[in-house]
mmCIF file of C-alpha atoms and ligand atoms in Angstrom:
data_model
loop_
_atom_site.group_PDB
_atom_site.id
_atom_site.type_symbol
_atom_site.label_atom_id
_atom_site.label_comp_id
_atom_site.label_asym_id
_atom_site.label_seq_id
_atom_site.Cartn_x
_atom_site.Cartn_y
_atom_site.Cartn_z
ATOM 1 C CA UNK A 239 43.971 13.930 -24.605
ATOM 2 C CA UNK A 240 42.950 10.529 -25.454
ATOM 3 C CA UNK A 241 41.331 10.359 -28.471
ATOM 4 C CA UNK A 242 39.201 7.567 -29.442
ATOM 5 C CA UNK A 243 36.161 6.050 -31.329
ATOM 6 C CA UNK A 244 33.832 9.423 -32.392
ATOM 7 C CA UNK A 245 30.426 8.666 -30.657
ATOM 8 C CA UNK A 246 27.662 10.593 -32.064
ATOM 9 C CA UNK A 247 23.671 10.283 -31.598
ATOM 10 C CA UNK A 248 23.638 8.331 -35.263
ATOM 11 C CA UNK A 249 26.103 6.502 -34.328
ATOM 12 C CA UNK A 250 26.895 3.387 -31.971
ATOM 13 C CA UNK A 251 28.082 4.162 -28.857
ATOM 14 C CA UNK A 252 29.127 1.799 -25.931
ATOM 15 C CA UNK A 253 31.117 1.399 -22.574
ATOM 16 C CA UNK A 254 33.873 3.586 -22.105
ATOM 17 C CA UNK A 255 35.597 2.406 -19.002
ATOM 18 C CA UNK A 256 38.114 5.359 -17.403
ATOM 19 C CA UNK A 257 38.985 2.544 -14.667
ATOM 20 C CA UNK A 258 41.034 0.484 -17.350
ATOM 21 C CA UNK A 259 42.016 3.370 -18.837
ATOM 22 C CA UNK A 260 43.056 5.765 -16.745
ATOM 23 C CA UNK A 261 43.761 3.532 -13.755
ATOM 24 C CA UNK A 262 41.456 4.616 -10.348
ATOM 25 C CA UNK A 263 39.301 7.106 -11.934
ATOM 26 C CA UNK A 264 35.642 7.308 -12.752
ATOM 27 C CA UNK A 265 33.417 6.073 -15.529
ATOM 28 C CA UNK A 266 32.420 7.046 -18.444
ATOM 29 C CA UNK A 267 29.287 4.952 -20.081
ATOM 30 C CA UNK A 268 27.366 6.097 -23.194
ATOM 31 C CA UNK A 269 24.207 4.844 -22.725
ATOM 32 C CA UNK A 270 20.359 5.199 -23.888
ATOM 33 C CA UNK A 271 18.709 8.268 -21.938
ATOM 34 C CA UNK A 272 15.464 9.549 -22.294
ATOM 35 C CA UNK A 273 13.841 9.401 -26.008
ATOM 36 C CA UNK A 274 15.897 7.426 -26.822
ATOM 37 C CA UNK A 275 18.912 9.905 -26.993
ATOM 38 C CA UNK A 276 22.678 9.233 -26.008
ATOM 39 C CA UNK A 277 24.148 10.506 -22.661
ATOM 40 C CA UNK A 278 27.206 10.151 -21.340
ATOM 41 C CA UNK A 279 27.447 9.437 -17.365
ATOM 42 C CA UNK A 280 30.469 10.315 -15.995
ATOM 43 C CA UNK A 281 31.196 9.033 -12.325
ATOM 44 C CA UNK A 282 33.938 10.767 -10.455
ATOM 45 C CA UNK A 283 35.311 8.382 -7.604
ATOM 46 C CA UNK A 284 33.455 10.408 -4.561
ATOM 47 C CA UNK A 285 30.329 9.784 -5.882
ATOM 48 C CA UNK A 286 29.571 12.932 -7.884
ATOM 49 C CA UNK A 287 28.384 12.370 -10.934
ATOM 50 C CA UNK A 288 26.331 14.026 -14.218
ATOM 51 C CA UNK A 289 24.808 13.147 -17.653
ATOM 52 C CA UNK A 290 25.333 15.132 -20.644
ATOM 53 C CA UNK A 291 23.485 14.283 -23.780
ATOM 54 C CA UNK A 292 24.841 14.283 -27.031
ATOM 55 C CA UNK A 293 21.682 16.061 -27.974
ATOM 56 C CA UNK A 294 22.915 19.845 -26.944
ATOM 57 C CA UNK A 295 25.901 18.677 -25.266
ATOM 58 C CA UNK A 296 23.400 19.193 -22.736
ATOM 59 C CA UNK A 297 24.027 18.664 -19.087
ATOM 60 C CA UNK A 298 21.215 17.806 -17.712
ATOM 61 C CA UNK A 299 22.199 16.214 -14.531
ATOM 62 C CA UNK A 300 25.050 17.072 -11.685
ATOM 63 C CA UNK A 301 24.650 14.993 -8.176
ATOM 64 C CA UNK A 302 26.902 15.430 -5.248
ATOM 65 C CA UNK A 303 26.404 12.981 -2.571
ATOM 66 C CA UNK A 304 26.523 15.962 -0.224
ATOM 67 C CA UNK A 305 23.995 18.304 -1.862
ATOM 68 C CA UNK A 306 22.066 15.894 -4.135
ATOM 69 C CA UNK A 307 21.072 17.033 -7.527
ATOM 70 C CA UNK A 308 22.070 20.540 -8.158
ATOM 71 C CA UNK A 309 20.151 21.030 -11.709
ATOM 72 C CA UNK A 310 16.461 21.688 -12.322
ATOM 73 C CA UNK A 311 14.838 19.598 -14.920
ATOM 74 C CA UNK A 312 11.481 19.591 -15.389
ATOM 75 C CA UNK A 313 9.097 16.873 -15.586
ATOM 76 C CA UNK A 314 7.422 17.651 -18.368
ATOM 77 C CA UNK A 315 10.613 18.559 -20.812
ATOM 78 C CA UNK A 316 10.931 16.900 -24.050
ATOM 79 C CA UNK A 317 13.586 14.723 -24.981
ATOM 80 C CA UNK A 318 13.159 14.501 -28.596
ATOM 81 C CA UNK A 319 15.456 16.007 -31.666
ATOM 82 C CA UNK A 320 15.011 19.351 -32.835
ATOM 83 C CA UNK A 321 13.444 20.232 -29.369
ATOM 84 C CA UNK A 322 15.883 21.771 -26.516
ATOM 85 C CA UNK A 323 15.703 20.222 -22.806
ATOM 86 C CA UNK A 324 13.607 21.939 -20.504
ATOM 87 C CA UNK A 325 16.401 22.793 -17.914
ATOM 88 C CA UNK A 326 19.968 21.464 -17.012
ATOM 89 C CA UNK A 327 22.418 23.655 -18.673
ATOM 90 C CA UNK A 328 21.069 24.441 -22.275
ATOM 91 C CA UNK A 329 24.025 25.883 -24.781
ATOM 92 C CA UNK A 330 22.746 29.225 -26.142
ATOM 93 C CA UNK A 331 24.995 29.950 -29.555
ATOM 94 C CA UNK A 332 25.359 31.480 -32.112
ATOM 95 C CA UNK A 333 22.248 33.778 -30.855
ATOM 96 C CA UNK A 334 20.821 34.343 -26.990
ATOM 97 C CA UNK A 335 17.246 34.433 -26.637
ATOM 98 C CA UNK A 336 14.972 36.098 -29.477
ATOM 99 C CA UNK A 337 17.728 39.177 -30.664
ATOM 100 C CA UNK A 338 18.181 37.455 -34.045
ATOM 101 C CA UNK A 339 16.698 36.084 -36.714
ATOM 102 C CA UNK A 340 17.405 32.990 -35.350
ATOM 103 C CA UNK A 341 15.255 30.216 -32.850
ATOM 104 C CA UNK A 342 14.998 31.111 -30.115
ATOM 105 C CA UNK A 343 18.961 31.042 -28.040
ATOM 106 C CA UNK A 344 20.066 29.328 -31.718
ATOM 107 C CA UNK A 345 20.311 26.081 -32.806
ATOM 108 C CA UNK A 346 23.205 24.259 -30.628
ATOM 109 C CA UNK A 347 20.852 23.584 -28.044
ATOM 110 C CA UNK A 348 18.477 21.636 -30.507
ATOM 111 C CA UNK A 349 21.906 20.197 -32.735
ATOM 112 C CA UNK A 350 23.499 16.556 -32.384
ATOM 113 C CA UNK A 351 27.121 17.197 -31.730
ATOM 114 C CA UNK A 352 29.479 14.957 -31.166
ATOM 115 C CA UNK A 353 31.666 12.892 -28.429
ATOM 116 C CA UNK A 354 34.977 14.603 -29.030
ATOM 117 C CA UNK A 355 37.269 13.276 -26.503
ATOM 118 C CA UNK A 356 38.002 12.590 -22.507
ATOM 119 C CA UNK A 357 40.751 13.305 -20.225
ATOM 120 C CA UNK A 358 41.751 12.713 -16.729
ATOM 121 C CA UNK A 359 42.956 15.282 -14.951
ATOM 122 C CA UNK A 360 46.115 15.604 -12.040
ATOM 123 C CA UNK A 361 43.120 15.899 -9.586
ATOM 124 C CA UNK A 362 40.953 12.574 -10.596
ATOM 125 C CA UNK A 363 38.799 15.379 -11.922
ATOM 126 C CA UNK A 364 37.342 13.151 -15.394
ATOM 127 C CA UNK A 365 36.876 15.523 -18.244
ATOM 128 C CA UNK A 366 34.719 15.134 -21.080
ATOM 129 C CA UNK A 367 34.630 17.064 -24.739
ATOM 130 C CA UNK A 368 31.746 17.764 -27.075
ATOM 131 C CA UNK A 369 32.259 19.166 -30.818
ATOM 132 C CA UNK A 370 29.658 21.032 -32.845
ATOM 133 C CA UNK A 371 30.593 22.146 -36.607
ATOM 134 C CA UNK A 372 28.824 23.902 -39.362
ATOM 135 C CA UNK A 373 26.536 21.904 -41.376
ATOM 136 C CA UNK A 374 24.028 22.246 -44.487
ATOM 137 C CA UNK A 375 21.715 22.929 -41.743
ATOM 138 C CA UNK A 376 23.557 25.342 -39.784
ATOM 139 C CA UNK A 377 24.688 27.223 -42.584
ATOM 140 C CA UNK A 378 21.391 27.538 -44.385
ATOM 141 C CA UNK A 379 20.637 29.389 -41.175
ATOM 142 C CA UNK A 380 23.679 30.925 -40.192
ATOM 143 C CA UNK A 381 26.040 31.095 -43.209
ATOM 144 C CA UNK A 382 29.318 30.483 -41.120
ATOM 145 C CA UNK A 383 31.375 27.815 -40.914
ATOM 146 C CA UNK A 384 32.247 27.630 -37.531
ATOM 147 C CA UNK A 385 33.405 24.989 -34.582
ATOM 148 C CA UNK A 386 32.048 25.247 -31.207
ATOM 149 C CA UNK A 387 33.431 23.136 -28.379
ATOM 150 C CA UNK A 388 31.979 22.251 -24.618
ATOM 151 C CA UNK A 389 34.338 21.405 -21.930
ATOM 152 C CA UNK A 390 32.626 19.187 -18.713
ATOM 153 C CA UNK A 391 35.310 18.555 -16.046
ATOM 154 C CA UNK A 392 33.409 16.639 -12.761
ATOM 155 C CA UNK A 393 35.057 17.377 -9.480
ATOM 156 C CA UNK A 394 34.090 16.075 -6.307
ATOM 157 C CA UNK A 395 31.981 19.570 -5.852
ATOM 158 C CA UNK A 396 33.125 21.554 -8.903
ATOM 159 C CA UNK A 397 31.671 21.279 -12.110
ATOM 160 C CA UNK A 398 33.776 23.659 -14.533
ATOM 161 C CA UNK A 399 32.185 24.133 -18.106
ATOM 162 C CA UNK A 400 34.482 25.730 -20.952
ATOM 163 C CA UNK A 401 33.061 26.846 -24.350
ATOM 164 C CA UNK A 402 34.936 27.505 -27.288
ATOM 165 C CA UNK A 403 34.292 28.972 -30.614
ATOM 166 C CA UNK A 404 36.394 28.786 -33.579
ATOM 167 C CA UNK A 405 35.772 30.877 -36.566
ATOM 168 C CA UNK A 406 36.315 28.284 -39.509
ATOM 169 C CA UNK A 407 35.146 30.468 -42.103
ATOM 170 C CA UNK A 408 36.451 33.019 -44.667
ATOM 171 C CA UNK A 409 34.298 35.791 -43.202
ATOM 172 C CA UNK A 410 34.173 37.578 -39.967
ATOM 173 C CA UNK A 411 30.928 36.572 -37.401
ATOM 174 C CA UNK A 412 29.417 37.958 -34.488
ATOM 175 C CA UNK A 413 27.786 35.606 -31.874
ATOM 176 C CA UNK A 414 26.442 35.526 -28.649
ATOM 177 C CA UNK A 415 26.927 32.426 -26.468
ATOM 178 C CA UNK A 416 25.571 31.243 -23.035
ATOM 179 C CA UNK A 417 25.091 28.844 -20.473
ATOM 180 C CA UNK A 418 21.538 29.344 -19.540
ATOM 181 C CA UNK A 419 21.769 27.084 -16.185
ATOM 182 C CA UNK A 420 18.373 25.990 -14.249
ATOM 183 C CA UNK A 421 19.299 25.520 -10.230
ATOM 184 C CA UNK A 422 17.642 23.174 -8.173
ATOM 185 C CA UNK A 423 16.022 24.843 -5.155
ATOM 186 C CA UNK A 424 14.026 24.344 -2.263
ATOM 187 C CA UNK A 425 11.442 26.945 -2.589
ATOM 188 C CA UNK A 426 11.938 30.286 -4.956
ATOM 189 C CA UNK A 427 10.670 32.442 -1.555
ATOM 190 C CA UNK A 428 13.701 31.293 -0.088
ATOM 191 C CA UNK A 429 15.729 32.037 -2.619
ATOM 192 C CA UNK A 430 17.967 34.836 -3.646
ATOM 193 C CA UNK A 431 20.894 36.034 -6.030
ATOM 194 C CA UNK A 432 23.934 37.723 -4.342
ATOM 195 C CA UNK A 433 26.574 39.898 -5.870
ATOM 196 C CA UNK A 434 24.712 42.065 -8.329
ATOM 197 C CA UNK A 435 24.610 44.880 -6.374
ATOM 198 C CA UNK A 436 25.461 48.294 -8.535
ATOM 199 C CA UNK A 437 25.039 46.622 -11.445
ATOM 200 C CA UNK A 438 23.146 47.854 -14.665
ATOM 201 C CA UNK A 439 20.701 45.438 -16.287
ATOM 202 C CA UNK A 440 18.605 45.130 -18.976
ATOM 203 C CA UNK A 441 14.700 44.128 -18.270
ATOM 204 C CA UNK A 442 13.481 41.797 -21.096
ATOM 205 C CA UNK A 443 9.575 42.865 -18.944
ATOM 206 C CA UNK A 444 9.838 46.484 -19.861
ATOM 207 C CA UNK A 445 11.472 46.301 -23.375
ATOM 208 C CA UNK A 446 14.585 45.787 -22.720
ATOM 209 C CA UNK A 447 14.749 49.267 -20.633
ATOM 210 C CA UNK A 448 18.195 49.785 -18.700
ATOM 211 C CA UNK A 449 18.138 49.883 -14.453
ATOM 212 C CA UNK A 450 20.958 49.669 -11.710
ATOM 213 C CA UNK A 451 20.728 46.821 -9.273
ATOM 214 C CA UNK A 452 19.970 47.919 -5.536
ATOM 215 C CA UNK A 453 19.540 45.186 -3.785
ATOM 216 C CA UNK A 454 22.485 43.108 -2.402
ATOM 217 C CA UNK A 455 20.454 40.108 -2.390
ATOM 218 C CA UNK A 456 18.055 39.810 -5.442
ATOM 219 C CA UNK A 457 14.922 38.153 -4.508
ATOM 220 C CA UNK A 458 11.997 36.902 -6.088
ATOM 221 C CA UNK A 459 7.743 37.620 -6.084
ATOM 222 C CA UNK A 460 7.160 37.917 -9.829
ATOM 223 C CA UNK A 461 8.332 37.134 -13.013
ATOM 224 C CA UNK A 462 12.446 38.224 -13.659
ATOM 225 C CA UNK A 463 13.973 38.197 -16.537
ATOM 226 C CA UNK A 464 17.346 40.221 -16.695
ATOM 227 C CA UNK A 465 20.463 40.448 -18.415
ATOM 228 C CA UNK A 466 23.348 42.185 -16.243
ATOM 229 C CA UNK A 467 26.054 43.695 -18.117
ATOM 230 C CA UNK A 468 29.466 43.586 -17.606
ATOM 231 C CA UNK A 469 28.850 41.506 -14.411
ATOM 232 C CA UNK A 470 31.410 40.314 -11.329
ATOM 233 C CA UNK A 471 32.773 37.535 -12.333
ATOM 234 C CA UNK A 472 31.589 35.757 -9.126
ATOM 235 C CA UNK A 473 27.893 35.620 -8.138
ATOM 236 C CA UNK A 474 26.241 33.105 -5.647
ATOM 237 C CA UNK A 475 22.774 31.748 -5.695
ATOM 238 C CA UNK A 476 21.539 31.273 -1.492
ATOM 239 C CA UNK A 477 19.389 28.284 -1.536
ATOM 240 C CA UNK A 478 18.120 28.989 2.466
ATOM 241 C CA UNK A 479 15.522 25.881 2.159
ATOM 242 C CA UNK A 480 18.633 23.146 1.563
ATOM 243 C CA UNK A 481 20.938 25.305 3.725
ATOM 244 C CA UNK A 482 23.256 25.491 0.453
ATOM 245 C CA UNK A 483 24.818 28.184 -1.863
ATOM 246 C CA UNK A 484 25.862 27.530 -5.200
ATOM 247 C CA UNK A 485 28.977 29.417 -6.051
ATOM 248 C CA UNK A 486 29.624 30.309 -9.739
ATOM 249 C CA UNK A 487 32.905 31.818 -10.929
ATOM 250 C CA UNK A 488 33.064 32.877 -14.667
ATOM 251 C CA UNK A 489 35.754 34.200 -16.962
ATOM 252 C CA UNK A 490 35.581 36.213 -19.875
ATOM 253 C CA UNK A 491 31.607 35.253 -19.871
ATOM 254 C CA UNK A 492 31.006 39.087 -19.220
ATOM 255 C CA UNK A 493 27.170 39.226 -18.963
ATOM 256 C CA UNK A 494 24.403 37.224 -16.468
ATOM 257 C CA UNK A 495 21.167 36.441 -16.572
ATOM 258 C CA UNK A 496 18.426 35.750 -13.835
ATOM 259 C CA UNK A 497 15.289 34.541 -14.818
ATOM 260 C CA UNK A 498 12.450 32.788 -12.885
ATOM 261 C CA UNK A 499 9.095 32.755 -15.338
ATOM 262 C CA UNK A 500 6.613 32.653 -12.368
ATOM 263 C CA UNK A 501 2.909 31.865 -12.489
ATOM 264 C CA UNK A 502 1.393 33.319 -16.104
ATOM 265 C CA UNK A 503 4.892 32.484 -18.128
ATOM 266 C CA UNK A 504 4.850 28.599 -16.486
ATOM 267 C CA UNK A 505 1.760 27.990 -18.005
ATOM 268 C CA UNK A 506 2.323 29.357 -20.942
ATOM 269 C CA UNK A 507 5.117 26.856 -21.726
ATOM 270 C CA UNK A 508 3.964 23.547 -22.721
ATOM 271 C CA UNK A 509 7.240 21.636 -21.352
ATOM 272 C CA UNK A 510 7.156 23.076 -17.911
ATOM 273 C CA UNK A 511 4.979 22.164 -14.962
ATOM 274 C CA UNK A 512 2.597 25.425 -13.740
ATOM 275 C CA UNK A 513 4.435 24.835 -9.892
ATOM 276 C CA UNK A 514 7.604 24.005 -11.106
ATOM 277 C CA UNK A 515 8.707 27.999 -11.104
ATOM 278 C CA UNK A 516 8.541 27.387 -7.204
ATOM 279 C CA UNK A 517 11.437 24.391 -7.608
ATOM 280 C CA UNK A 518 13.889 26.436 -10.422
ATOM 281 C CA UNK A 519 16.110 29.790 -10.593
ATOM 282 C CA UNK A 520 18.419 30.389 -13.518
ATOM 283 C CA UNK A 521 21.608 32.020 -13.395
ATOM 284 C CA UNK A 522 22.827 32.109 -16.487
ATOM 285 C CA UNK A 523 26.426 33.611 -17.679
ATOM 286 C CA UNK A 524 27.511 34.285 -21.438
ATOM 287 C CA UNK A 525 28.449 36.831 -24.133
ATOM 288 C CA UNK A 526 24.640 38.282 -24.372
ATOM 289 C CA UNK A 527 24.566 42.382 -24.629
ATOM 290 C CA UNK A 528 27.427 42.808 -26.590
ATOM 291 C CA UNK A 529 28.421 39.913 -29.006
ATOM 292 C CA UNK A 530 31.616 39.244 -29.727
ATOM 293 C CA UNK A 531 33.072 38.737 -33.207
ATOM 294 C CA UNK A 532 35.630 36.365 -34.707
ATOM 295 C CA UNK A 533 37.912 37.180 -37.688
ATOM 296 C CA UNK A 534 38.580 33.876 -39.408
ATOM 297 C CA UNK A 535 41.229 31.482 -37.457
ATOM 298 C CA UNK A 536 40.314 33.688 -34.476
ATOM 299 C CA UNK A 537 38.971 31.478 -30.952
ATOM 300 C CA UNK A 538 36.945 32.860 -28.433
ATOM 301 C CA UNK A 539 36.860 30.894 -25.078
ATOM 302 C CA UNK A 540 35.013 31.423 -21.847
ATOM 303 C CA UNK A 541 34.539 29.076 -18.528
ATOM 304 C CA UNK A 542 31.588 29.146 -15.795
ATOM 305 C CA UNK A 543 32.906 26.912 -12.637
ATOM 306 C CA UNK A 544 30.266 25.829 -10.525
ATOM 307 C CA UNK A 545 30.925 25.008 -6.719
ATOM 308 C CA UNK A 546 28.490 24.616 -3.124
ATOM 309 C CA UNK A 547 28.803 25.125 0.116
ATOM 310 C CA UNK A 548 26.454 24.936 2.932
ATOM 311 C CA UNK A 549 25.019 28.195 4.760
HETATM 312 O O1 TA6 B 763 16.618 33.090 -19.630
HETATM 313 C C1 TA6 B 763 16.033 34.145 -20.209
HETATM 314 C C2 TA6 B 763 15.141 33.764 -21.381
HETATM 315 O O2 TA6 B 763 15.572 34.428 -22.536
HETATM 316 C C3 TA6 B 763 13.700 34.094 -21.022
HETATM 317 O O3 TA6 B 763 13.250 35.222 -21.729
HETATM 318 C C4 TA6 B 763 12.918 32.830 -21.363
HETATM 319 O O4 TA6 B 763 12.442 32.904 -22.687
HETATM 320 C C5 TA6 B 763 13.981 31.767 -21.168
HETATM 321 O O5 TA6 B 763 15.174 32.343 -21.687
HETATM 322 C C6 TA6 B 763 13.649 30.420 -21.740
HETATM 323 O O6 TA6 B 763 13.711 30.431 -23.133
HETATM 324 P P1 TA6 B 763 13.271 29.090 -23.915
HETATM 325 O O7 TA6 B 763 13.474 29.375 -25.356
HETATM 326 O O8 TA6 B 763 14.157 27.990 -23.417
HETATM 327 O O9 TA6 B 763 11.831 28.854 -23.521
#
C-alpha cells in the first residue's frame, strides 16, 4: 500500500497520477464532481473506468467499453452534503433501511470519509481505499467508536467492493451493513433476478411477513421490496434488452435485497424521475436480517464482486 497525502471533501485534493507511479497502470484524478463534491476517477488501462465520491465513498459510476455504464443514477439525485445519492452503490451502515432508530440505511451514506490509500494490483487491477471513523456526529447518534473501510478494485470487467468494520470502542456493537447497488437496465419488463429460487424472504409490502421464493427467475410488474436471507452467494441479474447479465459473487454478505419502487413509490420520492423505475433494478447484498456484532478489536469484513457477460 502506498500511502500518501489524506484527501478529504474539506480538504485539497489534486492529480494523482498511477502512470508515474505505478508504471503502465491507470489514473487516478480527484477532481470536482457534481455539487461541488470530490470524486475520484479511476481509469484502468482497457478503458473501464468509475467515480467514487468522497461523499459516501459512493460509487456512482462503473463504464466498460463493452457494456457501457453498468450503474443507475438518476437524473434528478442530489449531490449535496447530508443528502445520499440517488443510485450507484450507496453504503448502508451501521443500520439498513428504517429497523433502527437511525436515518434511514444510517449515516455513512450521507458522511464525508476520507481518501485512505491506492494500490496496484499483480493484474493492473488499480485499487482504491476509503476510511470512515467515529465522530461527535456519529457518536451523538450511534455511541460507538468505530472504523469502517470501502475497498474499490477496477478490473477490466470486475468491479470487487470490500467493506470492513472495526470495532474501535470499549463496548460491544451490533450493525447491519450493505451495498444497496442500482443496475442499469434496458427496460424492467425485460428484466429478471436469477438464483433465488427456494429461498425465504422477508416482504418489507406485507410487514415484513416471511415467504419462500418459487420462481427461478424473479420478475417484475409491481413494486418489490425483499430481503432474502441467508442467500447463495452468487445471484445474476438478466438484462434481455442489452443482451447482458450482471454476475455478482458475495462473501460473508449473507443476505440480498431486490427492490424496484415502481409507479406510486417513484413519485413519491422527490430525487427520482416517475419513469425512471422502468431504467433501474437493485440487487443489493449485506448483513441485513441478522446483524452482526463486534466485541472491541474485533473486524468484520465482507466483499460483493461484480462481473458481465453477454446472453
Ligand atoms: O432497497 C430497499 C429499501 O429499503 C426500500 O425500502 C427503499 O426505501 C429503498 O431502500 C431506498 O431507500 P432510500 O432511503 O434510499 O430512499
Amino acid at each position: 500500500m502506498i500511502a500518501y497525502q489524506r484527501i478529504s471533501a474539506k480538504g485539497a485534493f489534486g492529480m494523482i497520477d498511477c502512470q508515474n507511479e505505478f508504471g503502465a497502470g491507470g489514473l487516478i484524478d480527484v477532481v470536482t464532481g457534481k455539487g461541488g463534491l470530490p470524486k475520484a476517477v479511476l481509469r484502468h488501462s482497457s478503458g473501464s473506468c468509475a467515480e467514487i465520491y468522497l461523499h459516501g465513498a459512493h460509487i456512482t459510476k462503473w463504464y466498460i467499453p463493452k457494456f457501457g455504464d453498468v450503474l443507475f443514477v438518476s437524473k434528478e439525485s442530489f449531490f449535496e452534503p447530508n443528502k445520499p445519492i440517488r443510485g450507484g452503490i450507496p453504503v448502508c451502515f451501521p443500520q439498513f433501511g428504517s429497523s433502527g432508530p437511525l436515518p434511514q440505511h444510517g449515516f455513512a451514506r450521507t458522511s464525508d470519509w476520507e481518501l485512505a490509500g491506492r494500490d496496484r494490483l499483480e493484474n493492473g487491477a488499480i485499487a482504491i481505499d476509503f476510511r470512515l471513523k467515529d465522530d461527535e456526529e456519529t457518536l451523538s447518534l450511534w455511541p460507538f467508536p468505530f472504523c469502517l473501510d470501502l475497498r474499490a478494485v477496477l478490473e477490466e470487467e470486475t468491479l470487487t467492493v470490500t467493506l470492513g468494520v472495526r470495532n474501535r470502542g470499549q463496548q460491544a456493537f451490533k450493525f447491519q451493513v450493505a451495498l444497496h447497488t442500482y443496475f442499469s437496465i434496458s427496460d424492467i419488463h425485460q428484466t429478471s433476478v436469477a438464483g433465488l429460487r427456494e429461498v425465504r424472504y422477508s416482504d418489507a409490502l406485507s410487514e415484513g411477513a416471511l415467504f419462500t421464493e418459487s420462481a427461478s427467475l424473479i420478475r417484475f410488474d409491481r413494486e418489490i421490496d425483499r430481503v432474502y436471507i441467508e442467500a447463495p452467494d452468487k445471484v445474476e441479474v438478466l438484462d434481455e434488452g442489452n443482451h447482458r447479465k450482471v454476475m455478482i459473487a458475495k462473501q460473508n454478505m449473507p443476505d440480498i435485497v431486490v427492490w424496484n419502487p415502481w409507479t406510486a413509490k417513484s413519485q413519491r420520492m422527490v430525487d427520482f424521475g416517475d419513469d425512471e423505475y422502468l431504467q433501474m433494478v437493485c440487487v443489493e447484498t449485506g448483513v441485513i436480517a441478522r446483524s452482526a456484532e463486534l466485541n472491541p478489536g474485533e473486524h468484520w469484513n465482507g466483499t460483493t464482486a461484480f462481473s458481465l457477460t453477454t446472453f
